[in-house]
């Protein structure tokens, strides 16, 4: 099972979490989703979602993903600047990978700004490969890489990426 670093806790998000989610979203993304968009995701079927809480109850990180046929699409992953570099996004992405494996998925996919080196390196370390580029994908005109992580059941794959 994916390991969350201590002393954090995680669970599925509730509507009451979404104000904090939207605040963190606005802090770390130049083109944040509004709270209402997160509200259309919570409680829907065919989703995988986690919020990570610090011992104080403060929101430290979150991940929202949605199944698109047999691909688990990572819609959002973010960590509060105060808690970055402690393995929270890694743990969230590992949990999404386990979800995809357990539900028989074939891949995980996401979009990332071509300038977002840190996120791109994180995804590479976890086995994601650049599968394409979407021109002017973001509102400010920046391109996105499409990164995809095939789900292989081979021992070599498990050795390399777990
Ligand atoms: C990209 C992002 C999600 C990474 O979150 P994070 O929780 O800091 O990620 P992790 O800690 O799992 O891994 C990131 C780094 O911490 C390091 N790390 C992982 N576990 C660690 C640990 N226990 N102790 C110290 N460092 C650790 C990793 O090696 C990695 O190194 P880096 O500094 O070279 O990147 C975060 O920076 C963020 O929210 N950015 C803004 C939003 C964003 O860009 N989201 C992605 C959009 S596609």
mmCIF file of C-alpha atoms and ligand atoms in Angstrom:
data_model
loop_
_atom_site.group_PDB
_atom_site.id
_atom_site.type_symbol
_atom_site.label_atom_id
_atom_site.label_comp_id
_atom_site.label_asym_id
_atom_site.label_seq_id
_atom_site.Cartn_x
_atom_site.Cartn_y
_atom_site.Cartn_z
ATOM 1 C CA UNK A 1 0.000 0.000 0.000
ATOM 2 C CA UNK A 2 1.148 3.556 -0.716
ATOM 3 C CA UNK A 3 2.808 5.026 2.361
ATOM 4 C CA UNK A 4 1.924 8.490 3.510
ATOM 5 C CA UNK A 5 4.801 10.189 5.377
ATOM 6 C CA UNK A 6 4.181 10.796 9.073
ATOM 7 C CA UNK A 7 2.512 12.657 10.684
ATOM 8 C CA UNK A 8 -0.012 13.250 7.894
ATOM 9 C CA UNK A 9 -3.415 11.617 7.418
ATOM 10 C CA UNK A 10 -5.473 11.191 4.274
ATOM 11 C CA UNK A 11 -9.058 10.498 3.374
ATOM 12 C CA UNK A 12 -11.612 11.137 0.650
ATOM 13 C CA UNK A 13 -12.599 14.801 0.331
ATOM 14 C CA UNK A 14 -15.934 16.064 1.584
ATOM 15 C CA UNK A 15 -17.774 19.171 0.448
ATOM 16 C CA UNK A 16 -16.641 20.884 3.647
ATOM 17 C CA UNK A 17 -12.996 20.498 2.522
ATOM 18 C CA UNK A 18 -13.499 22.382 -0.705
ATOM 19 C CA UNK A 19 -13.016 25.917 0.587
ATOM 20 C CA UNK A 20 -9.517 24.938 1.756
ATOM 21 C CA UNK A 21 -8.901 23.013 -1.472
ATOM 22 C CA UNK A 22 -9.818 26.086 -3.537
ATOM 23 C CA UNK A 23 -7.569 28.294 -1.378
ATOM 24 C CA UNK A 24 -4.584 25.985 -1.853
ATOM 25 C CA UNK A 25 -5.404 25.666 -5.544
ATOM 26 C CA UNK A 26 -5.312 29.464 -5.901
ATOM 27 C CA UNK A 27 -2.006 29.575 -4.034
ATOM 28 C CA UNK A 28 -0.140 27.136 -6.285
ATOM 29 C CA UNK A 29 -1.769 27.343 -9.745
ATOM 30 C CA UNK A 30 -1.761 30.410 -12.026
ATOM 31 C CA UNK A 31 -5.097 29.255 -13.500
ATOM 32 C CA UNK A 32 -6.863 27.743 -10.493
ATOM 33 C CA UNK A 33 -10.066 25.720 -10.639
ATOM 34 C CA UNK A 34 -12.830 27.544 -8.756
ATOM 35 C CA UNK A 35 -14.374 25.831 -5.756
ATOM 36 C CA UNK A 36 -17.507 25.044 -7.775
ATOM 37 C CA UNK A 37 -15.546 22.902 -10.199
ATOM 38 C CA UNK A 38 -14.211 20.744 -7.366
ATOM 39 C CA UNK A 39 -17.776 20.487 -6.094
ATOM 40 C CA UNK A 40 -18.834 18.895 -9.383
ATOM 41 C CA UNK A 41 -16.217 16.158 -8.801
ATOM 42 C CA UNK A 42 -16.807 15.219 -5.160
ATOM 43 C CA UNK A 43 -19.180 12.315 -4.708
ATOM 44 C CA UNK A 44 -19.243 11.416 -8.392
ATOM 45 C CA UNK A 45 -18.764 7.809 -9.488
ATOM 46 C CA UNK A 46 -15.582 6.647 -11.227
ATOM 47 C CA UNK A 47 -13.349 9.019 -9.328
ATOM 48 C CA UNK A 48 -10.256 8.674 -7.122
ATOM 49 C CA UNK A 49 -9.748 11.549 -4.690
ATOM 50 C CA UNK A 50 -7.695 12.186 -1.574
ATOM 51 C CA UNK A 51 -7.027 15.108 0.721
ATOM 52 C CA UNK A 52 -3.944 15.031 2.976
ATOM 53 C CA UNK A 53 -4.252 16.702 6.354
ATOM 54 C CA UNK A 54 -1.551 17.910 8.729
ATOM 55 C CA UNK A 55 -2.005 17.036 12.434
ATOM 56 C CA UNK A 56 -3.451 20.527 12.940
ATOM 57 C CA UNK A 57 -6.196 19.654 10.459
ATOM 58 C CA UNK A 58 -4.753 22.039 7.883
ATOM 59 C CA UNK A 59 -5.002 20.891 4.276
ATOM 60 C CA UNK A 60 -1.503 19.865 3.138
ATOM 61 C CA UNK A 61 -2.136 18.304 -0.278
ATOM 62 C CA UNK A 62 -4.785 16.833 -2.550
ATOM 63 C CA UNK A 63 -5.282 14.695 -5.624
ATOM 64 C CA UNK A 64 -8.352 14.476 -7.843
ATOM 65 C CA UNK A 65 -8.574 11.878 -10.604
ATOM 66 C CA UNK A 66 -11.317 10.572 -12.870
ATOM 67 C CA UNK A 67 -11.654 7.340 -14.810
ATOM 68 C CA UNK A 68 -11.900 7.735 -18.564
ATOM 69 C CA UNK A 69 -12.696 4.207 -19.693
ATOM 70 C CA UNK A 70 -9.564 2.283 -18.577
ATOM 71 C CA UNK A 71 -7.348 5.336 -18.029
ATOM 72 C CA UNK A 72 -7.197 7.038 -14.638
ATOM 73 C CA UNK A 73 -6.785 10.716 -15.490
ATOM 74 C CA UNK A 74 -5.043 12.838 -12.852
ATOM 75 C CA UNK A 75 -6.994 16.096 -12.916
ATOM 76 C CA UNK A 76 -5.224 17.831 -10.042
ATOM 77 C CA UNK A 77 -2.352 17.200 -7.676
ATOM 78 C CA UNK A 78 -0.940 19.865 -5.397
ATOM 79 C CA UNK A 79 0.945 20.264 -2.130
ATOM 80 C CA UNK A 80 0.923 23.348 0.082
ATOM 81 C CA UNK A 81 4.310 25.140 -0.263
ATOM 82 C CA UNK A 82 4.862 24.665 3.464
ATOM 83 C CA UNK A 83 4.736 20.869 3.019
ATOM 84 C CA UNK A 84 6.418 20.412 -0.367
ATOM 85 C CA UNK A 85 9.440 18.113 -0.701
ATOM 86 C CA UNK A 86 8.205 15.687 1.953
ATOM 87 C CA UNK A 87 6.857 12.998 -0.317
ATOM 88 C CA UNK A 88 3.164 13.918 -0.206
ATOM 89 C CA UNK A 89 2.626 14.140 -3.982
ATOM 90 C CA UNK A 90 4.652 10.951 -4.415
ATOM 91 C CA UNK A 91 2.399 9.145 -1.938
ATOM 92 C CA UNK A 92 -0.761 10.505 -3.592
ATOM 93 C CA UNK A 93 0.409 9.418 -7.035
ATOM 94 C CA UNK A 94 1.390 5.986 -5.713
ATOM 95 C CA UNK A 95 -2.092 5.642 -4.229
ATOM 96 C CA UNK A 96 -3.600 6.552 -7.614
ATOM 97 C CA UNK A 97 -1.375 3.950 -9.250
ATOM 98 C CA UNK A 98 -2.574 1.299 -6.808
ATOM 99 C CA UNK A 99 -6.173 2.293 -7.453
ATOM 100 C CA UNK A 100 -5.611 1.944 -11.212
ATOM 101 C CA UNK A 101 -3.911 -1.432 -10.759
ATOM 102 C CA UNK A 102 -6.613 -2.732 -8.442
ATOM 103 C CA UNK A 103 -9.432 -1.657 -10.757
ATOM 104 C CA UNK A 104 -7.802 -3.219 -13.834
ATOM 105 C CA UNK A 105 -6.822 0.097 -15.472
ATOM 106 C CA UNK A 106 -4.375 0.214 -18.343
ATOM 107 C CA UNK A 107 -2.786 3.626 -17.727
ATOM 108 C CA UNK A 108 -2.676 6.862 -15.767
ATOM 109 C CA UNK A 109 -2.525 10.134 -17.705
ATOM 110 C CA UNK A 110 -2.124 13.817 -16.889
ATOM 111 C CA UNK A 111 -1.321 17.179 -18.421
ATOM 112 C CA UNK A 112 1.505 19.337 -17.098
ATOM 113 C CA UNK A 113 2.861 22.747 -18.109
ATOM 114 C CA UNK A 114 5.997 22.338 -20.223
ATOM 115 C CA UNK A 115 7.751 24.781 -17.831
ATOM 116 C CA UNK A 116 6.872 22.785 -14.689
ATOM 117 C CA UNK A 117 10.220 21.001 -14.382
ATOM 118 C CA UNK A 118 9.706 19.852 -10.815
ATOM 119 C CA UNK A 119 6.386 18.178 -11.536
ATOM 120 C CA UNK A 120 7.703 16.667 -14.782
ATOM 121 C CA UNK A 121 10.691 15.165 -12.924
ATOM 122 C CA UNK A 122 8.401 13.813 -10.223
ATOM 123 C CA UNK A 123 6.187 12.126 -12.832
ATOM 124 C CA UNK A 124 9.223 10.719 -14.680
ATOM 125 C CA UNK A 125 10.532 9.194 -11.459
ATOM 126 C CA UNK A 126 7.171 7.488 -11.044
ATOM 127 C CA UNK A 127 7.255 5.982 -14.527
ATOM 128 C CA UNK A 128 5.288 8.564 -16.543
ATOM 129 C CA UNK A 129 6.482 9.205 -20.086
ATOM 130 C CA UNK A 130 5.776 12.172 -22.338
ATOM 131 C CA UNK A 131 3.116 10.909 -24.728
ATOM 132 C CA UNK A 132 2.279 14.148 -26.533
ATOM 133 C CA UNK A 133 2.093 17.911 -26.402
ATOM 134 C CA UNK A 134 -1.058 20.057 -26.476
ATOM 135 C CA UNK A 135 -0.401 23.468 -28.016
ATOM 136 C CA UNK A 136 -1.668 26.490 -26.029
ATOM 137 C CA UNK A 137 -3.485 24.166 -23.633
ATOM 138 C CA UNK A 138 -3.509 26.690 -20.779
ATOM 139 C CA UNK A 139 -5.350 30.013 -20.716
ATOM 140 C CA UNK A 140 -2.109 31.995 -20.775
ATOM 141 C CA UNK A 141 -1.028 30.211 -23.965
ATOM 142 C CA UNK A 142 1.466 27.759 -22.472
ATOM 143 C CA UNK A 143 1.653 24.249 -23.948
ATOM 144 C CA UNK A 144 1.034 21.085 -21.953
ATOM 145 C CA UNK A 145 2.835 17.792 -22.090
ATOM 146 C CA UNK A 146 0.554 14.805 -21.919
ATOM 147 C CA UNK A 147 2.299 12.299 -19.661
ATOM 148 C CA UNK A 148 1.160 8.731 -19.360
ATOM 149 C CA UNK A 149 2.106 5.878 -17.104
ATOM 150 C CA UNK A 150 1.260 2.470 -18.550
ATOM 151 C CA UNK A 151 0.231 -0.185 -16.068
ATOM 152 C CA UNK A 152 2.353 -3.202 -16.506
ATOM 153 C CA UNK A 153 2.152 -6.205 -14.283
ATOM 154 C CA UNK A 154 5.742 -7.234 -14.975
ATOM 155 C CA UNK A 155 8.150 -7.793 -12.097
ATOM 156 C CA UNK A 156 10.687 -5.458 -13.731
ATOM 157 C CA UNK A 157 8.156 -2.634 -13.770
ATOM 158 C CA UNK A 158 7.304 -3.189 -10.131
ATOM 159 C CA UNK A 159 11.005 -3.213 -9.254
ATOM 160 C CA UNK A 160 11.691 0.036 -11.130
ATOM 161 C CA UNK A 161 8.724 2.138 -10.119
ATOM 162 C CA UNK A 162 7.489 1.012 -6.691
HETATM 163 C C1 LIG B 1 4.647 19.366 -8.011
HETATM 164 C C2 LIG B 1 4.147 19.175 -6.579
HETATM 165 C C3 LIG B 1 2.741 18.594 -6.618
HETATM 166 C C4 LIG B 1 5.096 18.204 -5.863
HETATM 167 O O1 LIG B 1 4.565 18.001 -4.550
HETATM 168 P P1 LIG B 1 5.479 17.493 -3.332
HETATM 169 O O2 LIG B 1 4.557 17.005 -2.281
HETATM 170 O O3 LIG B 1 6.441 18.552 -2.984
HETATM 171 O O4 LIG B 1 6.222 16.273 -4.043
HETATM 172 P P2 LIG B 1 7.160 15.183 -3.324
HETATM 173 O O5 LIG B 1 7.644 15.691 -2.022
HETATM 174 O O6 LIG B 1 6.487 13.882 -3.390
HETATM 175 O O7 LIG B 1 8.370 15.139 -4.342
HETATM 176 C C5 LIG B 1 8.946 16.343 -4.738
HETATM 177 C C6 LIG B 1 10.375 16.448 -4.229
HETATM 178 O O8 LIG B 1 10.530 16.116 -2.875
HETATM 179 C C7 LIG B 1 11.525 15.093 -2.741
HETATM 180 N N1 LIG B 1 11.096 14.217 -1.665
HETATM 181 C C8 LIG B 1 10.210 13.221 -1.751
HETATM 182 N N2 LIG B 1 10.073 12.643 -0.544
HETATM 183 C C9 LIG B 1 10.879 13.336 0.310
HETATM 184 C C10 LIG B 1 11.170 13.221 1.682
HETATM 185 N N3 LIG B 1 10.626 12.265 2.466
HETATM 186 N N4 LIG B 1 12.016 14.134 2.229
HETATM 187 C C11 LIG B 1 12.584 15.085 1.469
HETATM 188 N N5 LIG B 1 12.347 15.216 0.162
HETATM 189 C C12 LIG B 1 11.524 14.344 -0.417
HETATM 190 C C13 LIG B 1 11.535 14.428 -4.021
HETATM 191 O O9 LIG B 1 12.749 13.785 -4.292
HETATM 192 C C14 LIG B 1 11.284 15.578 -4.939
HETATM 193 O O10 LIG B 1 12.499 16.274 -5.141
HETATM 194 P P3 LIG B 1 12.620 17.642 -5.923
HETATM 195 O O11 LIG B 1 12.719 18.678 -4.844
HETATM 196 O O12 LIG B 1 13.862 17.511 -6.721
HETATM 197 O O13 LIG B 1 11.375 17.814 -6.751
HETATM 198 C C15 LIG B 1 4.186 20.512 -5.775
HETATM 199 O O14 LIG B 1 5.435 21.122 -5.981
HETATM 200 C C16 LIG B 1 3.071 21.465 -6.153
HETATM 201 O O15 LIG B 1 1.987 21.440 -5.590
HETATM 202 N N6 LIG B 1 3.353 22.352 -7.128
HETATM 203 C C17 LIG B 1 2.351 23.339 -7.563
HETATM 204 C C18 LIG B 1 1.182 22.673 -8.260
HETATM 205 C C19 LIG B 1 1.637 21.814 -9.407
HETATM 206 O O16 LIG B 1 2.517 22.184 -10.191
HETATM 207 N N7 LIG B 1 1.015 20.626 -9.531
HETATM 208 C C20 LIG B 1 1.271 19.712 -10.635
HETATM 209 C C21 LIG B 1 0.529 20.176 -11.823
HETATM 210 S S1 LIG B 1 0.591 18.989 -13.146
#
